[in-house]
Coordinates of C-alpha atoms in Angstrom, one line a residue:
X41 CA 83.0 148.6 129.1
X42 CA 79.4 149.2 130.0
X43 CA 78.0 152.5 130.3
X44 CA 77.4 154.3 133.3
X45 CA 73.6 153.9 133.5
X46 CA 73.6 150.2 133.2
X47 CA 76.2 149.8 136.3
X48 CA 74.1 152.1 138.5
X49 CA 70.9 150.0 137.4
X50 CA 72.7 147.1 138.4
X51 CA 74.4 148.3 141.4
X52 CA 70.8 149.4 142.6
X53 CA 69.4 145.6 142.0
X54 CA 72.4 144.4 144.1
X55 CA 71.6 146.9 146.8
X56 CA 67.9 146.3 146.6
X57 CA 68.4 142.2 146.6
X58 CA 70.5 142.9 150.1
X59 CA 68.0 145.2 151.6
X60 CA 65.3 142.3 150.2
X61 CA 67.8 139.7 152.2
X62 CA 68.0 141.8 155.3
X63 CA 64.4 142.1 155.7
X64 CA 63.6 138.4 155.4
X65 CA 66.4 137.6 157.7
X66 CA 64.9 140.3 160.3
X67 CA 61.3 138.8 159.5
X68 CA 63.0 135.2 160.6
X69 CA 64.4 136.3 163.1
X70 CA 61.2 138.4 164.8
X71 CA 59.1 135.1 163.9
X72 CA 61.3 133.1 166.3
X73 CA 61.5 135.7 168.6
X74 CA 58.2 135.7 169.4
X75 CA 57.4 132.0 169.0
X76 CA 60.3 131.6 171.8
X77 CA 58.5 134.5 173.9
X78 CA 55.0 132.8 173.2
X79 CA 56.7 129.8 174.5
X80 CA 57.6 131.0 177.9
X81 CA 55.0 133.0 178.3
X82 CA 52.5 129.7 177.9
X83 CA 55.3 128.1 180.8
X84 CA 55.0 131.1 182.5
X85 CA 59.1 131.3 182.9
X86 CA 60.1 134.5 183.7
X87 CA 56.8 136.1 183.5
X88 CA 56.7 138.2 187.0
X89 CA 56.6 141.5 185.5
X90 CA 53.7 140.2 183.0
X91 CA 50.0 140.2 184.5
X92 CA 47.7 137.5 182.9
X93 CA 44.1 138.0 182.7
X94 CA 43.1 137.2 186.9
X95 CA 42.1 133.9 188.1
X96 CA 41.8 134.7 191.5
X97 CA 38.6 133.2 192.5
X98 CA 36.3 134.9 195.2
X99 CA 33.5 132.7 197.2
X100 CA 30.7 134.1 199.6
X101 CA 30.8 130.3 201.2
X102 CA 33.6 128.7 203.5
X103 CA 33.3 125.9 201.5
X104 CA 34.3 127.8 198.5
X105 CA 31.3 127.2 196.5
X106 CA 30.0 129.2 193.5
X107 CA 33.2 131.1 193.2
X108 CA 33.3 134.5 190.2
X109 CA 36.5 136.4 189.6
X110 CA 37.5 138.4 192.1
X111 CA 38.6 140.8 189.6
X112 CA 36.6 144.1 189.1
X113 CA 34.4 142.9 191.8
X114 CA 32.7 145.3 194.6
X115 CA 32.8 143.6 197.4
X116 CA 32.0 143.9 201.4
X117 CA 32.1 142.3 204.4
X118 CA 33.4 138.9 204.4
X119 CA 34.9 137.4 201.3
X120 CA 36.9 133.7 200.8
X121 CA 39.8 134.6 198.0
X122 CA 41.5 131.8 196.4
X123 CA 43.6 130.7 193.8
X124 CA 42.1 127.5 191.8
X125 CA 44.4 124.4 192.2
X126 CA 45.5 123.2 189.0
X127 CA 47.6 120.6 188.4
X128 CA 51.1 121.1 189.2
X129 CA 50.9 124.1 190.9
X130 CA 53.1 124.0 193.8
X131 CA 53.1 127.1 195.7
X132 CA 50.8 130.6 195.8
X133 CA 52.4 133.5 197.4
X134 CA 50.1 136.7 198.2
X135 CA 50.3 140.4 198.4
X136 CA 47.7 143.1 199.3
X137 CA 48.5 146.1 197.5
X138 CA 51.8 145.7 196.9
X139 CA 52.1 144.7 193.3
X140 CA 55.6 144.3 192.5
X141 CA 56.1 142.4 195.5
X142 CA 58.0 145.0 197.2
X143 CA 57.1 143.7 201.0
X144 CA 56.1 140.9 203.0
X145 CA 53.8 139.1 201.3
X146 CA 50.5 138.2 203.1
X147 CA 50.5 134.9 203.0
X148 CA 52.3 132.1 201.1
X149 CA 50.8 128.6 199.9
X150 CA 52.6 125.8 199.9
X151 CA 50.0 123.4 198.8
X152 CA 46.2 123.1 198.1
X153 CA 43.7 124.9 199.3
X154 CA 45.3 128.2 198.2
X155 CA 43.4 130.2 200.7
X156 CA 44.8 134.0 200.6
X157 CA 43.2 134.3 203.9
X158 CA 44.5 130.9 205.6
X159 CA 42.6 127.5 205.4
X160 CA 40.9 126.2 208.7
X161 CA 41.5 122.7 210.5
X162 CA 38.2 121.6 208.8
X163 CA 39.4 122.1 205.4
X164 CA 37.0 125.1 204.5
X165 CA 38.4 128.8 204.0
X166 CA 39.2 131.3 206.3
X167 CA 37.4 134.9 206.2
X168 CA 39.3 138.3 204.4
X169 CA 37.1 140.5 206.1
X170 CA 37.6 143.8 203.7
X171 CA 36.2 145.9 206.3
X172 CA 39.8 146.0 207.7
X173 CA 40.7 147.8 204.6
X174 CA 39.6 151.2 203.5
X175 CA 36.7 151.9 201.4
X176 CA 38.0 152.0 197.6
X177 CA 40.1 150.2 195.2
X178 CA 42.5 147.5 195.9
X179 CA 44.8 144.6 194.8
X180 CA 45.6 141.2 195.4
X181 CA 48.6 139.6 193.4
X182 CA 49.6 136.2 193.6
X183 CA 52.8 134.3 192.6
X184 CA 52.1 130.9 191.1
X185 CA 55.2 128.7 191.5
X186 CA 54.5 125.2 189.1
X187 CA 56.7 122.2 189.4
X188 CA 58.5 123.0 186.6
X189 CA 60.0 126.1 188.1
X190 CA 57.8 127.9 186.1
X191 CA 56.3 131.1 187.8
X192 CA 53.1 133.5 187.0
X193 CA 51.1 135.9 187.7
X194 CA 47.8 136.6 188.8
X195 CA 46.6 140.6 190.2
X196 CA 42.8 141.0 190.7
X197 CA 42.1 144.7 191.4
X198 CA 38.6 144.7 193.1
X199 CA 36.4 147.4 195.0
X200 CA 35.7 147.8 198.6
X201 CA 32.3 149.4 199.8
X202 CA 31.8 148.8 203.0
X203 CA 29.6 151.4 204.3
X204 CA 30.2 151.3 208.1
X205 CA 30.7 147.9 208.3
X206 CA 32.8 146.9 211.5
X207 CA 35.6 144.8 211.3
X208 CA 34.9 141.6 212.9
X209 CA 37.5 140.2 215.6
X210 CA 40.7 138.0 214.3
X211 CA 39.7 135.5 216.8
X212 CA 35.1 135.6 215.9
X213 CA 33.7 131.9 215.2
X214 CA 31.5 134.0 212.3
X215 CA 32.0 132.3 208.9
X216 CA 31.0 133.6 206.0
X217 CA 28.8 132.2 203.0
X218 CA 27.7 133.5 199.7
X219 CA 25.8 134.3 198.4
X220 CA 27.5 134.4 197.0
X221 CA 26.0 135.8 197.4
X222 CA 25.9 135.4 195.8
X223 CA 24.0 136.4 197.4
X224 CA 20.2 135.7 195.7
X225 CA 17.3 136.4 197.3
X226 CA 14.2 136.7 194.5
X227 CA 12.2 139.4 194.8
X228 CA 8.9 140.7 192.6
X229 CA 7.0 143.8 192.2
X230 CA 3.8 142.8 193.3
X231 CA 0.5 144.8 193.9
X232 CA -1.5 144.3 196.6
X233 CA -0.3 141.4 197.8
X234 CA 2.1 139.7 200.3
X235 CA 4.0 137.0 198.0
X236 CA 7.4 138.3 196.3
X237 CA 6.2 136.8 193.1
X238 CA 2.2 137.8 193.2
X239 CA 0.3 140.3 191.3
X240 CA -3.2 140.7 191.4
X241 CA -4.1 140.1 187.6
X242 CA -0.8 141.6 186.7
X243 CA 2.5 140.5 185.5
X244 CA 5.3 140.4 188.1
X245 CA 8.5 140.9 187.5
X246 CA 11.7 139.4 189.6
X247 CA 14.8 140.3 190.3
X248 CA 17.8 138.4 192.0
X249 CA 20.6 139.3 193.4
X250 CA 23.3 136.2 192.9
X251 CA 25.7 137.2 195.9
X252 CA 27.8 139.8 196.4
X253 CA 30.4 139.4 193.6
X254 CA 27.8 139.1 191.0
X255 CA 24.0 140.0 189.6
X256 CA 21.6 137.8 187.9
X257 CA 18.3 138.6 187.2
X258 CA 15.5 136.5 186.2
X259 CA 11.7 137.4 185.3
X260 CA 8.8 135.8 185.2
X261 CA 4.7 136.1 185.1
X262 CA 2.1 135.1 187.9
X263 CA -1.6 136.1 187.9
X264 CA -4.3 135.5 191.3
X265 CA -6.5 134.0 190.4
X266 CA -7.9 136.3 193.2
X267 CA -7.5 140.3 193.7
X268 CA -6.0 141.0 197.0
X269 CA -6.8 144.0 198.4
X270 CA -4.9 145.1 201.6
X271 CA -6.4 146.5 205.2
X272 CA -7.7 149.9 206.3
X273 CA -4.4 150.2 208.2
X274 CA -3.1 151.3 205.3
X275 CA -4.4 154.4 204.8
X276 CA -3.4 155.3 208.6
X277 CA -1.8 158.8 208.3
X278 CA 2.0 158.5 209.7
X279 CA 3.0 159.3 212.9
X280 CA 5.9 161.4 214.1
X281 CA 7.1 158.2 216.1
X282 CA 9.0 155.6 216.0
X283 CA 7.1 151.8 215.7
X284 CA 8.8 149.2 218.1
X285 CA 8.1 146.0 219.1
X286 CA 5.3 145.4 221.7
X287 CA 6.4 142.1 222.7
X288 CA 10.6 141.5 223.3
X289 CA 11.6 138.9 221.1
X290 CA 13.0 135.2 221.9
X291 CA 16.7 134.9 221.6
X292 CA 19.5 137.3 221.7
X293 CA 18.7 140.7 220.3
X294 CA 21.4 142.3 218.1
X295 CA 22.8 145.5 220.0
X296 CA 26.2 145.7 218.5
X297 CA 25.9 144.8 215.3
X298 CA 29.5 143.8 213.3
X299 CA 27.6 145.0 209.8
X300 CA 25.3 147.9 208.6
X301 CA 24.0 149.2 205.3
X302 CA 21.5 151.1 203.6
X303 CA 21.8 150.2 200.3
X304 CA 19.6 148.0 198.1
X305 CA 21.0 144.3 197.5
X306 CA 23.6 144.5 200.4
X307 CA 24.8 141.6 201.2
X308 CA 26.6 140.0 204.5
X309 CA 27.8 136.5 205.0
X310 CA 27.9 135.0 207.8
X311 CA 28.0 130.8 208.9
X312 CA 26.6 129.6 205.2
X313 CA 23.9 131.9 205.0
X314 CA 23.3 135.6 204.0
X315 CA 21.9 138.1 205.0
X316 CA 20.5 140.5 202.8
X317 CA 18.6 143.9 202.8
X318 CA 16.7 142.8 199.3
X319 CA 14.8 146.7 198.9
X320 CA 13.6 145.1 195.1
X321 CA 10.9 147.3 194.4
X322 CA 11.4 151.1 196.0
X323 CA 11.1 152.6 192.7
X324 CA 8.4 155.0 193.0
X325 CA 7.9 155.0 196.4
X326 CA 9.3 156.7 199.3
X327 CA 11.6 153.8 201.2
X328 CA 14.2 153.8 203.1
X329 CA 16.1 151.1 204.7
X330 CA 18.9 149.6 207.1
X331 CA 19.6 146.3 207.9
X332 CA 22.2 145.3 210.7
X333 CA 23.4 142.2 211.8
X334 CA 24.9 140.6 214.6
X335 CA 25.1 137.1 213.4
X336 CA 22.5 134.9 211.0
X337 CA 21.2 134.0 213.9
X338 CA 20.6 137.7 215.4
X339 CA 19.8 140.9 212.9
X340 CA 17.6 144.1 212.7
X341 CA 15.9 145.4 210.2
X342 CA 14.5 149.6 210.7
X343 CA 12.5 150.5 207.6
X344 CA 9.8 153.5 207.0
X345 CA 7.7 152.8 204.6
X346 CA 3.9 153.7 203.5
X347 CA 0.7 152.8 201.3
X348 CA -0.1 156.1 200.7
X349 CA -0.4 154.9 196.8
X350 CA -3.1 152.8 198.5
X351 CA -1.4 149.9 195.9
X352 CA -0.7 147.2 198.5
X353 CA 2.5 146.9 196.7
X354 CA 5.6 144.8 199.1
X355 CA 8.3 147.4 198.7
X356 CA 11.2 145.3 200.3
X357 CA 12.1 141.9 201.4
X358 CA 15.2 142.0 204.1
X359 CA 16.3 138.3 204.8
X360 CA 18.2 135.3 205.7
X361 CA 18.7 132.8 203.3
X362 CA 20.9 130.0 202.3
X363 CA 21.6 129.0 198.8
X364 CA 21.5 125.3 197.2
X365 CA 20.9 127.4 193.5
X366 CA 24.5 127.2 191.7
X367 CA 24.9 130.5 190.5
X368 CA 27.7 129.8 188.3
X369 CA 26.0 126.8 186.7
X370 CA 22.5 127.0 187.2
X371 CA 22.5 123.2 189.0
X372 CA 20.1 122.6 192.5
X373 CA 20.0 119.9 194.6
X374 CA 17.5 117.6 194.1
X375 CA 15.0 117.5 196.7
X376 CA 14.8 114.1 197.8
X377 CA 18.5 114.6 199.2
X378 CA 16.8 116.6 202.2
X379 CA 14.6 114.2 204.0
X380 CA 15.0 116.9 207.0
X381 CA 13.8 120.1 206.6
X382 CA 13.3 122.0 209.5
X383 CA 13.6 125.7 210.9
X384 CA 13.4 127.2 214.0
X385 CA 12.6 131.3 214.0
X386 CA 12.1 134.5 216.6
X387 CA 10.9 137.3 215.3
X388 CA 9.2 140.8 216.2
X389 CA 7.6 143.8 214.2
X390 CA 6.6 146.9 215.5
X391 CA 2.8 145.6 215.2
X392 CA 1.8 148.6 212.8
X393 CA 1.3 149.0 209.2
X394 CA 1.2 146.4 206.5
X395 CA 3.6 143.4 206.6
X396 CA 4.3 139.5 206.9
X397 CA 7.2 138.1 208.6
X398 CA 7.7 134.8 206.1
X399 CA 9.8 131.7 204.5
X400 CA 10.6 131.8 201.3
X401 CA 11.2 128.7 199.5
X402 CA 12.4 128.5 196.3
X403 CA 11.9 125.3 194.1
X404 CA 13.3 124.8 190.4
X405 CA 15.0 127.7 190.1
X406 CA 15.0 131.2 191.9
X407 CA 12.6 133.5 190.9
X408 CA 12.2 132.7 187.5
X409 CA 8.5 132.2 187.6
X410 CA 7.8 129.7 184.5
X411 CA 7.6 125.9 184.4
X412 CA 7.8 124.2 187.4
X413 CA 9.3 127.2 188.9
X414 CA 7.6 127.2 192.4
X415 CA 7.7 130.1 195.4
X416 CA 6.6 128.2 198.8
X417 CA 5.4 130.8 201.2
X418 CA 5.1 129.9 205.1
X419 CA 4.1 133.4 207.2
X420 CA 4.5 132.9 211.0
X421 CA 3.2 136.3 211.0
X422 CA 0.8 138.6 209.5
X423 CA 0.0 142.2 209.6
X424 CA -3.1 143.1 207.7
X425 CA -1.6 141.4 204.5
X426 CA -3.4 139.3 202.4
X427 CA -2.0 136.3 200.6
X428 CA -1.6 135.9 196.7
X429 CA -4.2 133.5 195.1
X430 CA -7.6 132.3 197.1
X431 CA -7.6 129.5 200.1
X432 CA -7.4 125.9 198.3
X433 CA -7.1 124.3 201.9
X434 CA -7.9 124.9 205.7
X435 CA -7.5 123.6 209.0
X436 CA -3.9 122.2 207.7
X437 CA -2.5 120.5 211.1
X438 CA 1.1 120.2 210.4
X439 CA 4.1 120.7 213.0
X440 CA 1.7 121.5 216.1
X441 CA 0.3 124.8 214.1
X442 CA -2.8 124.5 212.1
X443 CA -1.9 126.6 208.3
X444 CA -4.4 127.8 205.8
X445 CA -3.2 127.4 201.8
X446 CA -3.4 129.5 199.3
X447 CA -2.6 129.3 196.3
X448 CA -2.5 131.0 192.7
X449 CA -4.1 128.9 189.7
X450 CA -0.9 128.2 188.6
X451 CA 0.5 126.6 191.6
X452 CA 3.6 129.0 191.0
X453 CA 2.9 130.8 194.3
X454 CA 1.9 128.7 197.4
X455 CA 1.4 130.4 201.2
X456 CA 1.0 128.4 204.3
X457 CA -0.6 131.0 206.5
X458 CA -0.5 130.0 210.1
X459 CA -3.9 130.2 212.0
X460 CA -2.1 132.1 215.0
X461 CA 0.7 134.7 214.9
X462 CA 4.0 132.7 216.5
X463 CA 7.4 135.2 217.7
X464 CA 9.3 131.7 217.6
X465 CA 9.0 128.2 217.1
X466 CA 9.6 125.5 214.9
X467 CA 8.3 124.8 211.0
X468 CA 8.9 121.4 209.7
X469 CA 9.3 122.5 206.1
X470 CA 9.9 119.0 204.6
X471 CA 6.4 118.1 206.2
X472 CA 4.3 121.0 204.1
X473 CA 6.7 120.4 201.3
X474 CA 5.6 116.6 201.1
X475 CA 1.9 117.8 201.7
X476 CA 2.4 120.1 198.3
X477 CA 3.8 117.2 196.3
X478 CA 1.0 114.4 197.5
X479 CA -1.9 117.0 196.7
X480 CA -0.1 117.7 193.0
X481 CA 1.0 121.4 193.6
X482 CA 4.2 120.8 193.4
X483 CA 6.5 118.6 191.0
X484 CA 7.6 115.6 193.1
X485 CA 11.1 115.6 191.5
X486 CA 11.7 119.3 192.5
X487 CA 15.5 120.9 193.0
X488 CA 16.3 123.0 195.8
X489 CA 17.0 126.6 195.1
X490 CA 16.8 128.7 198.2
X491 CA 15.4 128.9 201.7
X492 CA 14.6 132.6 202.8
X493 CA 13.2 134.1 206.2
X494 CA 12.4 137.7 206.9
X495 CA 9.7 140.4 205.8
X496 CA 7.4 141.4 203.3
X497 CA 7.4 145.2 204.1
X498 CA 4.5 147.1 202.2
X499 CA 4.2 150.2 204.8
X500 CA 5.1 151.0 208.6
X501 CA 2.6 153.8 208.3
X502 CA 5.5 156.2 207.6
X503 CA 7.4 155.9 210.7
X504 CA 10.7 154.0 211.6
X505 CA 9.4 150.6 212.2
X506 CA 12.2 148.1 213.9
X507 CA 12.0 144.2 212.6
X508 CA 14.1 141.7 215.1
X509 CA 15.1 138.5 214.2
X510 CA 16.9 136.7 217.1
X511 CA 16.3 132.7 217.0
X512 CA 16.2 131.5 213.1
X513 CA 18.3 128.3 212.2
X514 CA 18.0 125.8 210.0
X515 CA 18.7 121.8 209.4
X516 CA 18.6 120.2 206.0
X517 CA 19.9 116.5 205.5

């Protein structure tokens, strides 16, 4: 008969091998558990209430182009949301704000393009114009149906700011574009000169907005080879009124605009291009700003600015523009795949202070000033600005206007100036871009980044000064 200890010492091993036992079982068992889960969860069975990291795409472009995540975006104005098509998705159904799919959904997808807003006769995307919805946060879910009965989700929660924009008409033939935003206009802090990417024996510094769902920013050096040194009009003392156009311009002029805003790098897309009140370098001066807009082809700019730094220094850069710069992958066009290059522009300023009214053509890469980086420069008109660089060529008979060149020692800033102020007409930009190549200014295997129209503000003598643009479109094949 043993003794008492030695059965409790060996009743405790048994109980402690059948605890061990019961734990590796339960290990086992936990281990498939959540290989099974991981499973389904990969096939996206049963997954409704789960919410996997957002694909939901967002594009400034009709055609979709450079799309970003839509997730944890701001966003205003016109947007194209999408889900990606991947293979064997079958179906996209869509909610706004309703994410447990409590009501009727928006819209549902039966095949690809899986537009959230609808996808036109053409192919391209329909608008979601956010100014329909009230400033502040939001939600878009979608419902991925696969072919193998699998289902997902995707939520993007994103940011409206619209800032008075007005919501554009179900029925308006306005498309949107970029860009994307996305959007990027380049933009420099220069002193006393006109060019966004000029300083006068300084280093510049650029900064891009990529479109309205995302920032890039890019720097780079330039140096005149020339100081520029800017008029007596701008030491004018302000006046107490406001500076309008002397001369109406051509074209329709905006009068009930479908977008406003004041803030720096606001963006609104409208028929592939942006528009875009670029305000790059108001640090340290007194600026203000609002850009309004019609249509690309129609927009108002109403800016006070002054010199009284006596600096020269372009404060802001509102524009037009259309993107070819991929600002997901950093790819342009080649330039050889635009034999036609041509823009037709009306324009008026208020005919006081310092400003140019100005292309802006970007060439291997936007705004990042190095290498063969170049930033083409046409003004059609000049207000007691001066040019970055020195004249390198005069008398320049291209497109029925005679230009004058200048140019930095670099070659990375190059200004057609015209000899006579135009309020509309018609540049041939191919013609000067081919003139820039033959004379070795410009790399004859050049990409495409960005083609920009607007103005170079430096001061409106510190009054309200009203810009109109009311004629500018562009062909490029």
């Amino acid at each position: 008969m043993e003794a008492p200890e030695a059965a409790r010492v060996k009743q405790v091993e048994a109980d402690g091998f059948a605890a061990h036992r019961l734990r590796r079982g339960l290990i086992a068992f936990c281990t498939s558990l959540a290989l099974v889960l991981g499973v389904l969860g990969v096939l996206g069975i049963g997954s409704a209430s789960a919410a996997p990291r957002s694909s939901l795409a967002m594009s400034l472009n009709p055609d979709r182009s450079n799309p970003t995540r839509l997730g944890s975006r701001t966003v205003q104005g016109k947007i194209y949301v999408f889900e990606r098509s991947r293979r064997g998705l079958k179906k996209v159904t869509f909610y706004l704000d309703d994410s447990w799919q409590s009501r009727t959904p928006v819209r549902t997808e039966v095949g690809p393009p899986f537009d959230f807003a609808g996808t036109a006769s053409d192919g391209s995307a329909k608008p979601f114009d956010t100014a329909k919805l009230a400033d502040g946060r939001h939600t878009i879910t979608a419902v991925l149906k696969w072919s193998h009965r699998a289902s997902s989700i995707r939520r993007a929660a994103f940011t409206v700011d619209n800032e008075g924009v007005t919501p554009t008409p179900t029925a308006s033939t306005t498309t949107a574009s970029a860009t994307a935003t996305n959007p990027p206009t380049s933009s420099t802090t220069s002193t006393g000169s006109t060019s966004p990417s000029a300083s006068s024996s300084s280093t510049a510094s650029h900064s891009v907005t990529a479109s309205a769902s995302s920032t890039a920013s890019h720097s780079a050096t330039a140096s005149t080879s020339q100081s520029a040194t800017a008029s007596s009009s701008a030491t004018v003392s302000p006046t107490a009124t406001t500076a309008t156009p002397t001369t109406p311009p051509a074209g329709a002029v905006c009068t009930n605009p479908a977008w406003r805003s004041s803030s720096n790098g606001a963006m609104y897309s409208d028929g592939g291009f942006i528009i875009h009140n670029n305000m790059w370098n108001t640090s340290g001066y007194r600026v203000s700003e609002t850009v309004e807009a019609c249509s690309y082809h129609s927009w108002n700019v109403i800016a006070t600015a002054d010199n009284s730094s006596g600096d020269g220094a372009v404060k802001t850069y509102p524009n037009v523009h259309k993107d070819y710069h991929n600002w997901s992958t950093g790819n342009e066009p080649p330039l050889s795949n635009y034999p036609i290059l041509s823009s037709s522009f009306a324009a008026a300023g208020p005919n006081t202070g310092i400003y140019n009214i100005a292309y802006d053509i970007w060439l291997n890469g936007v705004g990042n000033g190095g290498g063969s980086n170049r930033e083409v420069m046409i003004w059609t008109d000049n207000q007691a600005q001066r040019p970055a660089g020195s004249v390198v060529a005069t008398g320049l008979g291209i497109g029925g206007q005679t230009w004058t060149l200048w140019a930095t020692g670099d070659n990375h800033i190059l200004s057609f100036v015209a000899g006579k102020d135009m309020a509309a007409g018609t540049v041939n930009i191919r013609a000067m871009l081919d003139y820039l190549i033959s004379h070795g200014r410009v790399p004859a295997n050049s990409t495409l980044g960005q083609i920009d129209y607007g103005v170079e503000i430096v001061s409106t003598n510190g009054a309200p000064g009203t810009f109109r643009f009311t004629g500018f479109s562009l062909t490029d094949h």
